[in-house]
mmCIF file of C-alpha atoms in Angstrom:
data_model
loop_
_atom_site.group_PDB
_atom_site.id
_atom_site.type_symbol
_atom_site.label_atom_id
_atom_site.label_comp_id
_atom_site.label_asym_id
_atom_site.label_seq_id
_atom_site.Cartn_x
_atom_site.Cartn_y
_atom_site.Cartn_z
ATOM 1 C CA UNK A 104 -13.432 -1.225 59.867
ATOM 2 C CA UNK A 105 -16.437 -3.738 59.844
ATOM 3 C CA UNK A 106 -17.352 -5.279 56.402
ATOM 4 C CA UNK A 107 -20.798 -6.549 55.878
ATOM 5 C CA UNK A 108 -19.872 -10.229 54.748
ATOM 6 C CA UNK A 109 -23.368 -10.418 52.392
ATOM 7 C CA UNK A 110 -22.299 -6.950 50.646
ATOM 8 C CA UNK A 111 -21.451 -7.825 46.671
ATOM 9 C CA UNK A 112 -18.429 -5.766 47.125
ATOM 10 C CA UNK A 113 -15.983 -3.945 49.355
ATOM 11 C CA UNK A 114 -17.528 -0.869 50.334
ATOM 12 C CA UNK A 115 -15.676 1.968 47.644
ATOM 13 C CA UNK A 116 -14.260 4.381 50.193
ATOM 14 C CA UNK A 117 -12.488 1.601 51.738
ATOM 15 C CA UNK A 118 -11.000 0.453 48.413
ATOM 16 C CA UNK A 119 -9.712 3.918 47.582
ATOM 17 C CA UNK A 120 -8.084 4.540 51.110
ATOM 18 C CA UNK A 121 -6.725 1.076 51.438
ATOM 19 C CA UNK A 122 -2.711 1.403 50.650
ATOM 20 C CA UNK A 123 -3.430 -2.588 49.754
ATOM 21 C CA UNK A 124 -2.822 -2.693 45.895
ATOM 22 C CA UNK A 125 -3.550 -6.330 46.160
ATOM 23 C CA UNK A 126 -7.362 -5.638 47.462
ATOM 24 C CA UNK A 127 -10.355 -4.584 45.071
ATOM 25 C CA UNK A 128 -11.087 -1.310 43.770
ATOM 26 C CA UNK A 129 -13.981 -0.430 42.258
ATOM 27 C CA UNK A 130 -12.963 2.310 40.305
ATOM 28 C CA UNK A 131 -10.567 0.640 38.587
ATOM 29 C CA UNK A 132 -11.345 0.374 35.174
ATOM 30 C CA UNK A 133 -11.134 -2.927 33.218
ATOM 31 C CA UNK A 134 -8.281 -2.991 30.518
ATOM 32 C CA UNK A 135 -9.703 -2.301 26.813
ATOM 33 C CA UNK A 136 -9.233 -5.384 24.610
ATOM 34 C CA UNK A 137 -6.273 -5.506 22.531
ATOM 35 C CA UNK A 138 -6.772 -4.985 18.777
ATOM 36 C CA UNK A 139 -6.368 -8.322 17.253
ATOM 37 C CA UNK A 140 -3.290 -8.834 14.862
ATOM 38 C CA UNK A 141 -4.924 -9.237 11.293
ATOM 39 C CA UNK A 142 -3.382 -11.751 8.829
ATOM 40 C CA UNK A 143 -3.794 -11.261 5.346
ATOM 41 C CA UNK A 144 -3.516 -14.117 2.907
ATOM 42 C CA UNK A 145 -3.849 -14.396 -0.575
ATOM 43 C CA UNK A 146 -4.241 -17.627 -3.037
ATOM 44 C CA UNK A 147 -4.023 -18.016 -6.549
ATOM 45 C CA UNK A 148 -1.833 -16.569 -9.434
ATOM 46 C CA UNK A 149 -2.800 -13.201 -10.722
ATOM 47 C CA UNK A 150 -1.029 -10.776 -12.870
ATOM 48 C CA UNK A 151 -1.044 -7.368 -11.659
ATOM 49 C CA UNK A 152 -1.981 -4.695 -12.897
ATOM 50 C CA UNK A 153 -5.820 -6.036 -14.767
ATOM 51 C CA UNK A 154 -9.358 -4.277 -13.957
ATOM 52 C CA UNK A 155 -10.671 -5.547 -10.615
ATOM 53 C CA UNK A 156 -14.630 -6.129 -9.527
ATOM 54 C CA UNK A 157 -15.161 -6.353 -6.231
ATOM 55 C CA UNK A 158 -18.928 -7.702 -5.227
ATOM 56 C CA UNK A 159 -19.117 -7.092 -1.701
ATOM 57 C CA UNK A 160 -21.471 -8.541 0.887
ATOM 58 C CA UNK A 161 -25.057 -10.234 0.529
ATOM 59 C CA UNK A 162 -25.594 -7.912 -2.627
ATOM 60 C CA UNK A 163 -22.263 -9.183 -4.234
ATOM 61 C CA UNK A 164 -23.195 -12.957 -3.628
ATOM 62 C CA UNK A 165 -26.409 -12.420 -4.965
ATOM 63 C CA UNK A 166 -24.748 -10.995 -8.038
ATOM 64 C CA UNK A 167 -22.416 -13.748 -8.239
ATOM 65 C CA UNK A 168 -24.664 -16.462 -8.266
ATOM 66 C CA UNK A 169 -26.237 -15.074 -11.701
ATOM 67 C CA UNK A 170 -22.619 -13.569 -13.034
ATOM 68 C CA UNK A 171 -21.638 -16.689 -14.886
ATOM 69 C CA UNK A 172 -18.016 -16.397 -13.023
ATOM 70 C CA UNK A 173 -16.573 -19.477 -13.951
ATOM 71 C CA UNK A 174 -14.328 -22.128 -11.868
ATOM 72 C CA UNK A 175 -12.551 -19.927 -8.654
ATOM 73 C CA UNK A 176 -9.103 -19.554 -9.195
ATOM 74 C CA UNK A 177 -7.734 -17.936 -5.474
ATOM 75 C CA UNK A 178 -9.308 -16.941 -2.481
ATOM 76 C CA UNK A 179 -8.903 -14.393 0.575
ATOM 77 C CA UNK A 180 -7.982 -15.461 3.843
ATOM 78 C CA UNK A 181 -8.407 -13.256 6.975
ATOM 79 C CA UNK A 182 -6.747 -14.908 10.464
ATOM 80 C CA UNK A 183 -7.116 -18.671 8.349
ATOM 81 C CA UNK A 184 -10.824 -17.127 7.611
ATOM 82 C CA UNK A 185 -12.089 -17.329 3.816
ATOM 83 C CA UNK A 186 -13.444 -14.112 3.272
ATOM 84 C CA UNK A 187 -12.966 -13.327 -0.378
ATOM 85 C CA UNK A 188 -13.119 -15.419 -3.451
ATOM 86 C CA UNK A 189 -11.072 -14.828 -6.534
ATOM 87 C CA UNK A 190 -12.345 -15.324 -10.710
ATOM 88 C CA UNK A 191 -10.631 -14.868 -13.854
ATOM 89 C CA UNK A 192 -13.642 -14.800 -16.021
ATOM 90 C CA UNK A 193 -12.940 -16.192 -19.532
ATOM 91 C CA UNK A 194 -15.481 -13.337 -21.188
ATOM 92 C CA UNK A 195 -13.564 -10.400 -20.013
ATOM 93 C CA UNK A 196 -9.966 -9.607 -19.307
ATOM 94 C CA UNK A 197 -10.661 -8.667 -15.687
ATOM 95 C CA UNK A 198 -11.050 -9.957 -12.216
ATOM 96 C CA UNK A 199 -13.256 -10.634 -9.522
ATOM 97 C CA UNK A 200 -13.229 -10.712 -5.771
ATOM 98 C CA UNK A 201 -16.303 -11.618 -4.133
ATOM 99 C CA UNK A 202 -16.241 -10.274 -0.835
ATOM 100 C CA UNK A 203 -17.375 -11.526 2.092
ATOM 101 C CA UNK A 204 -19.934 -12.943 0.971
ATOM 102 C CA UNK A 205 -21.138 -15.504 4.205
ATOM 103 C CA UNK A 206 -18.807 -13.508 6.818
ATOM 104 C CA UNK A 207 -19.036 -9.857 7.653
ATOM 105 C CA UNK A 208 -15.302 -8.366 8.871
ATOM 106 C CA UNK A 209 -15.058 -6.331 12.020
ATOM 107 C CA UNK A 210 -14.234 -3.014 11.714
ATOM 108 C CA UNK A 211 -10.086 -3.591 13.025
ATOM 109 C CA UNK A 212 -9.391 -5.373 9.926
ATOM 110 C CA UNK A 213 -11.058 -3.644 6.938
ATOM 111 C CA UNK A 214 -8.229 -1.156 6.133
ATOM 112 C CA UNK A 215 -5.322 -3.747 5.961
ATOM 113 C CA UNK A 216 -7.641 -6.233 3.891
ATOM 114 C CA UNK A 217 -8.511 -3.175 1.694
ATOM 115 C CA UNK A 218 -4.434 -2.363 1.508
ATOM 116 C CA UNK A 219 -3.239 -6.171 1.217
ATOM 117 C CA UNK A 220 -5.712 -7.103 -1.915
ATOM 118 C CA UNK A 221 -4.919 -3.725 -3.859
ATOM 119 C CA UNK A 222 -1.491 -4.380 -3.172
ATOM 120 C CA UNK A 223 -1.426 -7.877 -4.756
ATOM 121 C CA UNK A 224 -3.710 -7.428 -7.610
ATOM 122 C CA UNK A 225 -2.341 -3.579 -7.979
ATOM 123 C CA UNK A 226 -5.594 -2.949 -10.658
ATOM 124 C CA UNK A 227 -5.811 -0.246 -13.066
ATOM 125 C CA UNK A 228 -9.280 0.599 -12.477
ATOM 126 C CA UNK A 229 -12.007 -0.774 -9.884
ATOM 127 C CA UNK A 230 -15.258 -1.400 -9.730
ATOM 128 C CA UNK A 231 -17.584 -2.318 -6.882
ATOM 129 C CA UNK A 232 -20.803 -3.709 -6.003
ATOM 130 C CA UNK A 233 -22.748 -3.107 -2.607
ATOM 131 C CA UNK A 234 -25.909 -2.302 -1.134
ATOM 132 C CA UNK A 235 -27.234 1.286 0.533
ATOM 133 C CA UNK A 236 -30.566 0.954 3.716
ATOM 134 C CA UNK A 237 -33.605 2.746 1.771
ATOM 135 C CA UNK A 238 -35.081 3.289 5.289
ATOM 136 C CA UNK A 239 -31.718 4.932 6.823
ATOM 137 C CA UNK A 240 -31.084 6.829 3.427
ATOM 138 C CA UNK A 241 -31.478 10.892 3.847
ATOM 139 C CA UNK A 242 -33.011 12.655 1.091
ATOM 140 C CA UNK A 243 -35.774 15.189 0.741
ATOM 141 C CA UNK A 244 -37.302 13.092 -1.542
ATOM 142 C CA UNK A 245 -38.695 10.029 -0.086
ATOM 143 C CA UNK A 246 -39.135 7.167 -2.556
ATOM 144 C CA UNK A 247 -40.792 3.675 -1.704
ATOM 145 C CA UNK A 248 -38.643 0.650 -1.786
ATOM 146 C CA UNK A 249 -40.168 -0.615 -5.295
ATOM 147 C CA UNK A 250 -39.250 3.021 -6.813
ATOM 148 C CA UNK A 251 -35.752 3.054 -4.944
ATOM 149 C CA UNK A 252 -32.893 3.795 -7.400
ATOM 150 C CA UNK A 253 -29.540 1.803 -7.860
ATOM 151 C CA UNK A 254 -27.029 4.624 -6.050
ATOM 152 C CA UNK A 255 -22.989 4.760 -7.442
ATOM 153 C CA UNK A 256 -20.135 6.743 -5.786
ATOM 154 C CA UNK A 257 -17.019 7.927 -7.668
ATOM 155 C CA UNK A 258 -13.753 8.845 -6.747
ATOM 156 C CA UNK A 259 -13.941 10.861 -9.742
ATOM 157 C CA UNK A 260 -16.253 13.086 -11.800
ATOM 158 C CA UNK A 261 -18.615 10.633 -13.562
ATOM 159 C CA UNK A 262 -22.081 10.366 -14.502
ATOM 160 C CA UNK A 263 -24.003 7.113 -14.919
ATOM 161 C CA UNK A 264 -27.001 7.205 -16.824
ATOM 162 C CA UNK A 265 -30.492 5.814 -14.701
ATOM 163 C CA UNK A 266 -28.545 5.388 -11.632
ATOM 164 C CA UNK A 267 -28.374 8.738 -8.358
ATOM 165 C CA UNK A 268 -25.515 9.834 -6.755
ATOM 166 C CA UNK A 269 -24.844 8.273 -3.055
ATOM 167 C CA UNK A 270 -25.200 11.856 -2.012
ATOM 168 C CA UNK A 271 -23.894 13.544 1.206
ATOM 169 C CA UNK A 272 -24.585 13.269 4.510
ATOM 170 C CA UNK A 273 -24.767 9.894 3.812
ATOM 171 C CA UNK A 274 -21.768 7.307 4.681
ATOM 172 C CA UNK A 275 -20.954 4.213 3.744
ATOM 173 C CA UNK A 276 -19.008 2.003 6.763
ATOM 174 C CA UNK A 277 -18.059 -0.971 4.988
ATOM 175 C CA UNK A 278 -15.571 -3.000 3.502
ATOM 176 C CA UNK A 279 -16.353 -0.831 0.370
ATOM 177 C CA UNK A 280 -15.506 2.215 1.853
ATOM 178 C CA UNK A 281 -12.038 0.819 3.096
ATOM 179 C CA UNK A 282 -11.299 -0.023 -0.407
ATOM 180 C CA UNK A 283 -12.404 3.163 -1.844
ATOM 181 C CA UNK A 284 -10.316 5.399 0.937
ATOM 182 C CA UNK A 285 -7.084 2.791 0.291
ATOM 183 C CA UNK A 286 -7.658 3.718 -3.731
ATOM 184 C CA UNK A 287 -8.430 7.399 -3.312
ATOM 185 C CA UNK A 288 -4.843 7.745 -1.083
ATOM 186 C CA UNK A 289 -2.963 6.078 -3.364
ATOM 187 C CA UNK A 290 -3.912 8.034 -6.039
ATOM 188 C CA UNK A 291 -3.180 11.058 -3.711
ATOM 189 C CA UNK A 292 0.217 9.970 -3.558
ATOM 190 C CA UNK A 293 0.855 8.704 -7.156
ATOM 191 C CA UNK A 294 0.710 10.481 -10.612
ATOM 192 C CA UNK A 295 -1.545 7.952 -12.119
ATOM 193 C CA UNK A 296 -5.311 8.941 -11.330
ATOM 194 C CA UNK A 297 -6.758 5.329 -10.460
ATOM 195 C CA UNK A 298 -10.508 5.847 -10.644
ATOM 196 C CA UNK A 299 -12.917 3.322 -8.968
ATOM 197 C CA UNK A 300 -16.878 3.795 -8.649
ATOM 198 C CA UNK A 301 -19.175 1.848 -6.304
ATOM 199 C CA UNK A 302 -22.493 1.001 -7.486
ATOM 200 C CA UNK A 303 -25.312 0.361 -4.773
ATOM 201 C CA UNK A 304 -28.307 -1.735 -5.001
ATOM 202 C CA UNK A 305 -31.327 -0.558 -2.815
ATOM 203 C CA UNK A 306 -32.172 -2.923 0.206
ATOM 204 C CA UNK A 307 -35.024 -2.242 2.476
ATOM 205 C CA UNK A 308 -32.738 -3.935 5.380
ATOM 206 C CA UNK A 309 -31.683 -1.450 7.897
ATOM 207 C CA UNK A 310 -27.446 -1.181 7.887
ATOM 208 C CA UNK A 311 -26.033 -4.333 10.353
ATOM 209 C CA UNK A 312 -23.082 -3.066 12.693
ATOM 210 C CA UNK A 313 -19.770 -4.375 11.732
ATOM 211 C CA UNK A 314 -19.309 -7.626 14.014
ATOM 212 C CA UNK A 315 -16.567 -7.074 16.674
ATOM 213 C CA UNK A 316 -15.131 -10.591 15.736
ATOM 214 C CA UNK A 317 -14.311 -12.249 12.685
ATOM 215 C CA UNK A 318 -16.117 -15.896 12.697
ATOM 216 C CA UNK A 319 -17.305 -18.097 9.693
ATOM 217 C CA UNK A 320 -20.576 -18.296 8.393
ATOM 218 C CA UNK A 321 -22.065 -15.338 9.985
ATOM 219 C CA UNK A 322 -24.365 -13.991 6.901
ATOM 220 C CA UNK A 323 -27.212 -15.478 5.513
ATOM 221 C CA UNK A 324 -28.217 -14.989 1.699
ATOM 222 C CA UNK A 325 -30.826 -13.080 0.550
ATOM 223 C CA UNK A 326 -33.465 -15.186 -0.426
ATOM 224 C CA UNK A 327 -37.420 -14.650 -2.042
ATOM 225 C CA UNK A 328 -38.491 -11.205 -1.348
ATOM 226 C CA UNK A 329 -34.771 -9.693 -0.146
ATOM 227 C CA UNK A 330 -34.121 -10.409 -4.142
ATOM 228 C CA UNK A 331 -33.423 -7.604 -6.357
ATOM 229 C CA UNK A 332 -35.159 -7.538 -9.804
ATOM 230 C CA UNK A 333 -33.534 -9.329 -12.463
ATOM 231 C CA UNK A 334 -33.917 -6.389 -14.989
ATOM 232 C CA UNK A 335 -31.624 -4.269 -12.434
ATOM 233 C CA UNK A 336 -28.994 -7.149 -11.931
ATOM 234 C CA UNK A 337 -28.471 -7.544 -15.902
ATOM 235 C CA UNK A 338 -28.291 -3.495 -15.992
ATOM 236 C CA UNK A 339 -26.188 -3.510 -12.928
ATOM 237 C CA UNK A 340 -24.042 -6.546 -14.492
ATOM 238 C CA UNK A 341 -23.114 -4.323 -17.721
ATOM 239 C CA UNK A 342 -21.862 -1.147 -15.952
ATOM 240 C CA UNK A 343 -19.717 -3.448 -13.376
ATOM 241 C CA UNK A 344 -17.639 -4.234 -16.204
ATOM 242 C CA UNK A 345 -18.452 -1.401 -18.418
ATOM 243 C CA UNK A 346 -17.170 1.051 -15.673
ATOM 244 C CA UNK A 347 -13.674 -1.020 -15.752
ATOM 245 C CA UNK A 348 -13.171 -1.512 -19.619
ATOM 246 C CA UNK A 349 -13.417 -4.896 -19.600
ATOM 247 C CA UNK A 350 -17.053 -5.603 -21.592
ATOM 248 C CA UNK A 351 -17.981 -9.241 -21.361
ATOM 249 C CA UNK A 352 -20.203 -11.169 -23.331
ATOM 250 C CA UNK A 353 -23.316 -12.717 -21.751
ATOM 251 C CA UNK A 354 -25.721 -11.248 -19.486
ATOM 252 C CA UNK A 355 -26.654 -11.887 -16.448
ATOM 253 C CA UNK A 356 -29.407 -14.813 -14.896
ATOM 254 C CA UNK A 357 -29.855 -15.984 -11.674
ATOM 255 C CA UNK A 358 -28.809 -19.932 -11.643
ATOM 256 C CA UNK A 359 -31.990 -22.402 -11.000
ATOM 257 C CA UNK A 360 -34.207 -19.793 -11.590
ATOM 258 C CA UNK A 361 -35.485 -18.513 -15.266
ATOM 259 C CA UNK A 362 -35.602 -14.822 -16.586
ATOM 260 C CA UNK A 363 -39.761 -15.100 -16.394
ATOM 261 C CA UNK A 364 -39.144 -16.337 -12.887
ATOM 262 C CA UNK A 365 -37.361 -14.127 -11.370
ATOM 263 C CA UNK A 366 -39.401 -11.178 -13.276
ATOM 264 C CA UNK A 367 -41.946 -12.895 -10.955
ATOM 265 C CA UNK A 368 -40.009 -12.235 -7.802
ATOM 266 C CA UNK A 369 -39.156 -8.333 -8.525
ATOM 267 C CA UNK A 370 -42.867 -8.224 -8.748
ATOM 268 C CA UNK A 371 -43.644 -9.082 -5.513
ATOM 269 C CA UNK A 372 -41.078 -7.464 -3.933
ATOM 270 C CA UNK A 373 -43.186 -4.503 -5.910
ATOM 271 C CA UNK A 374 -46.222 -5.283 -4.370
ATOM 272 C CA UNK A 375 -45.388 -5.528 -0.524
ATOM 273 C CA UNK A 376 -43.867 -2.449 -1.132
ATOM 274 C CA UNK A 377 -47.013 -0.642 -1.938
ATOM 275 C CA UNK A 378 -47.991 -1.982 1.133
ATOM 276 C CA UNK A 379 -45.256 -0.942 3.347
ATOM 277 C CA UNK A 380 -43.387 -3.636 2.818
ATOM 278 C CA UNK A 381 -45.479 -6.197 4.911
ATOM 279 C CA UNK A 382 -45.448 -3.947 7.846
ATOM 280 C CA UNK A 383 -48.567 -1.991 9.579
ATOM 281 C CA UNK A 384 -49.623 0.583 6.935
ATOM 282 C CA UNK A 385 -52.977 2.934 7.132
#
């Protein structure tokens, strides 16, 4: 059979009646990568058993920076990869993980981070702190970034006062929801009814896909108008440890930048938003 020497490739039919294994085929298919091996690892000395906050993601950095969480005492590893950071605050008798708060983790290693923290801190009670797309959000009432509500999801029946349900169809795909399906099957399988509740601050960002690597430094903090007000971060602040038993004292302000100043930033986030939010509006 004659080949055309400037073809790309071997002509298919020849491939596929060629008893040559050694020669191309076309139709074979590549081999799917492997699922990376995830290694968990865990610094610092904790005693089981205390209320945990999670603050997860550019919303839970954000948080942090205002929290007044004191010196870090441990920290997450992923594959050698900081991903979480660990606080014993000396106002409250619980903990805090900030999560992932400049790296975003693929979706083949949520679940066993989820499993590996709850299994070393083994908390009574969890709260956590994420963010929910306004623009991807389905509800029959539509509501304009400014007027957007903080959202909360329970594993249990609870109602929190000036906050909405995260209400079905919507789904959350992140880290969060890893944590909350690890908590809910362990309670499942235990008689003690662990509770946790996620509380969601609005963000006019659409969703990002969950990277399909793990790297450093991948996220960028919100900055200027991607800030939330600081009247919803100090109410926000409260139920994080309110919804865990562990009150603190203190409230909550954004480091470098005054209470009248960042007022001053939740106001102009208010007023691209009655324009569309910067974009083309009639």
């Amino acid at each position: 059979m004659e080949i055309d020497p400037l073809a790309d490739a071997l002509p298919p039919r020849y491939a596929i009646e060629s008893d040559d294994e050694d020669e191309y085929n076309p139709l074979t298919t590549q081999r799917a990568d492997q699922v990376p091996i995830v290694t968990i690892k865990i610094e610092g000395q904790f005693t089981p058993g205390y209320p945990l906050v999670i603050a997860s993601g550019p919303a839970g950095d954000f948080w942090a920076d205002g929290a007044g969480l004191g010196e870090q005492q441990g920290a997450v590893f992923v594959n050698n990869i900081q991903v979480g950071s660990l606080f014993k605050p000396s106002s409250t008798r619980g903990v805090v993980l900030v999560s992932e708060a400049t790296t975003a983790l693929p979706l083949w290693s949520m679940n066993e981070y989820a499993n590996d923290v709850l299994d070393r801190l083994q908390p009574s009670v969890i709260s956590i702190l994420d963010m929910y797309s306004v623009q991807s959000y389905i509800s029959s009432e539509l509501l304009p970034m400014h007027e957007a509500p903080v959202r909360y999801l329970s594993l249990r029946e609870k109602s929190l006062d000036h906050f909405h349900m995260f209400a079905p169809p919507n789904i959350l795909q992140s880290t969060s929801a890893a944590f909350m399906s690890a908590i809910n099957i362990r309670t499942l399988s235990s008689s003690h009814q662990n509770n946790a509740v996620i509380l969601l601050l609005p963000s006019p960002e659409i969703p990002r896909a969950a990277p399909s690597k793990l790297s450093p430094n991948r996220l960028s903090r919100p900055s200027g108008d991607q800030a939330w007000p600081v009247e919803m971060m100090v109410e926000v602040n409260e139920r994080l440890f309110e919804i865990v038993g562990a009150k603190r004292s203190g409230t909550w302000a954004l480091r470098g930048m005054s209470a009248g100043s960042a007022f001053s930033v939740s106001k102009k986030r208010q007023n691209l938003a009655e324009v569309g939010e910067g974009s083309m509006y009639i």
